Amino acid sequence: MNSIKETQQEIVEEFALFDEWMDKYEHIIELGKDLPLIDKNYKTDENLIKGCQSKVWLHAELKASKIIFTADSDAIITKGIVGLVIRVFSNHTPQEIIDADLFFIDQIGLQEHLSPTRSNGLLSMLKQIRMYAIAFSTKADA
Amino acid sequence: MNFINSDKIRKDFPILQRQVNGKPLIYFDNGATSQKPQQVIDVINRYYQHENSNIHRGIHTLSQEATNAYEKARTTVLQFINAKHNHEVIFTSGTTGSINLVASSFGKKHIHAGDEIIISTMEHHSNIVPWQMLCEEKKAILKVIPINDKGELLIDEFKKLLSPKTKLVAVTHVSNTLGTINPVKEIIKLAKTAGAFVLIDGAQAVPHTKVNVQELDCDFYAFSAHKMFGPTGVGILYGKEAILNELPPYQGGGDMIKTVTFEKTTYNELPHKFEAGTPNIVGGLGLAAAIDYMNNIGIANIEAYEHELLSYATEKIKKIEGVRIIGEAANKASVLSFLVDGTHPSDIGMIIDKLGIAIRTGHHCTEPLMNRFDIPGTARASFAFYNTKEEIDTFILALERALKMLL
Ligand SMILES: Cc1ncc(COP(=O)(O)O)c(C=O)c1O
């Protein structure tokens, strides 16, 4: 099982193959198409992170001390990036997530998607992932 | 017939020479804000370099000059919309500022519990929320004119909504999302017959078509400079003299007073009663320069040319499989909102941005309208007179390329 850091490095290497934004987007779109959809039961308003541009649904559950994230978006590029974020953070302990340093989005040149003006729900999703980790870590302590 | 020399005009807009993401910029987001010609930029620069001074409050030469220039700008606006008196032209911060002024001052004087305000389904949030807030405060009732699937107001339904309880009708002249040009003259006439006041949101109309407030006979008309080639942060509220005179002031401060004592303040006359504090002086001058620029080209020419661009783009985009145009009113300004089956508008917007093309995607601050069509948003291309058919060709190619990736 890769650490959060290792998975990010892996993604950075994967994207190093593309020097054209077009290829990069094509790859993200493919990832978006491949991302297993979130279980319909979890596509609720409670799990909805509403951006101005697109919507993101994020569900989290604790299994054997690790958080399993599933997610979806109504926009395919957002969905592809959401998929990458899930790949990085899912199946890790709350503490690992709290301690993690997020660098891959910057390194693969997608930082513009995190800008608040994009308002696509991604930034809120990252905050939400951290909130889940904090919430689950107090639960694990108890 | 085409009276627009777009090669010459484009040279007036420095930003149109720049590149975005390595491609020549194609700016199709004019509905959000328009670009500024050098003539407007020069006026702004010159003001700060040579003329800067506060107005209405100095005996020195600079202040006199600035005051004269600002009041001359007011006259330019008066002529632009054919108001009757200079003091019917109030400088505000923009359309939103103008509408909030009316909601506050008109609301205080004229709206009481049980009164009704009528808006329409296609209003921008800034012509919805101020009325909602007012209705909540005064226990008044907000009514909404429905539209048909083409995006046209249902005038017969509007007639049914009108009653002696109707105090105000506030509708947009041109829809920023659909492009629909509403029959405001008819709407105003009907409202007047019912004894209601009328505010027209002209934010999307003034960049495109000749507006004559006396002929329309509206009580209020609101618009923003930045959507008509002028600077941001300044706009106009036109109001009929007799009505404005009766309203209480909006904000308190300098310029809006006659005398102040701690016991009692008397208010200044129009238009100053509604212009508290140091205004956006350079904004007013920039707006006047933008009006001069538009007049030079000729507003009828602008309207005809933009109509040609819209027809050209509509025809071309319709040939793409799966495209659905949102807003197919018989009478439309240069706004092309669309969706493509199986794609999300934001995906299209992001990809064509990488090709140097700026469009807007989302709900365009008209969420109730999106709900009416049961869609999350649209992709919107909105054209100005400096856009060209060649740019539309490039846009269509970019759109096809995006769809190939997305589908
Ligand atoms: C129809 C309409 N009304 C009002 C506004 C608000 O204008 P401003 O943001 O300049 O106040 C806009 C701008 O988007 C608009 O399109």
Coordinates of C-alpha atoms in Angstrom, one line a residue, chain A residues 21-22 25-26 29 33 50 52-54 74-78 112-113 118 120, chain B residues 344-347 350-351 353-355 361-363 367 376 401 404-407:
Chain A
W21 CA -2.4 20.7 -21.9
M22 CA -4.6 19.0 -24.4
Y25 CA -7.0 17.2 -20.1
E26 CA -7.7 14.2 -22.3
I29 CA -11.3 13.3 -18.9
K33 CA -15.1 8.6 -17.3
K50 CA -22.0 22.9 -4.3
C52 CA -21.0 27.7 -8.6
Q53 CA -19.9 25.9 -11.7
S54 CA -20.2 22.2 -10.9
D74 CA -21.5 16.4 -12.7
A75 CA -18.6 17.9 -14.7
I76 CA -16.2 15.4 -16.2
I77 CA -12.9 17.4 -15.8
T78 CA -13.8 18.1 -12.2
E112 CA -5.9 26.9 -11.4
H113 CA -8.6 24.4 -10.6
R118 CA -13.3 28.5 -10.4
N120 CA -16.1 24.1 -8.9
Chain B
H344 CA -21.4 19.9 -18.6
P345 CA -21.0 23.6 -19.6
S346 CA -18.0 24.1 -17.3
D347 CA -16.1 21.3 -19.1
M350 CA -12.5 25.1 -19.5
I351 CA -11.3 23.4 -22.7
D353 CA -10.4 28.7 -22.5
K354 CA -7.2 26.8 -23.2
L355 CA -7.7 27.7 -26.8
T361 CA -20.5 29.1 -17.9
G362 CA -22.8 28.6 -14.9
H363 CA -26.1 30.0 -13.9
E367 CA -30.7 30.6 -10.6
P376 CA -27.7 23.4 -13.9
R401 CA -12.6 20.0 -30.6
K404 CA -14.5 15.4 -29.4
M405 CA -12.6 15.2 -26.2
L406 CA -15.6 15.1 -23.9
L407 CA -17.9 12.7 -25.7

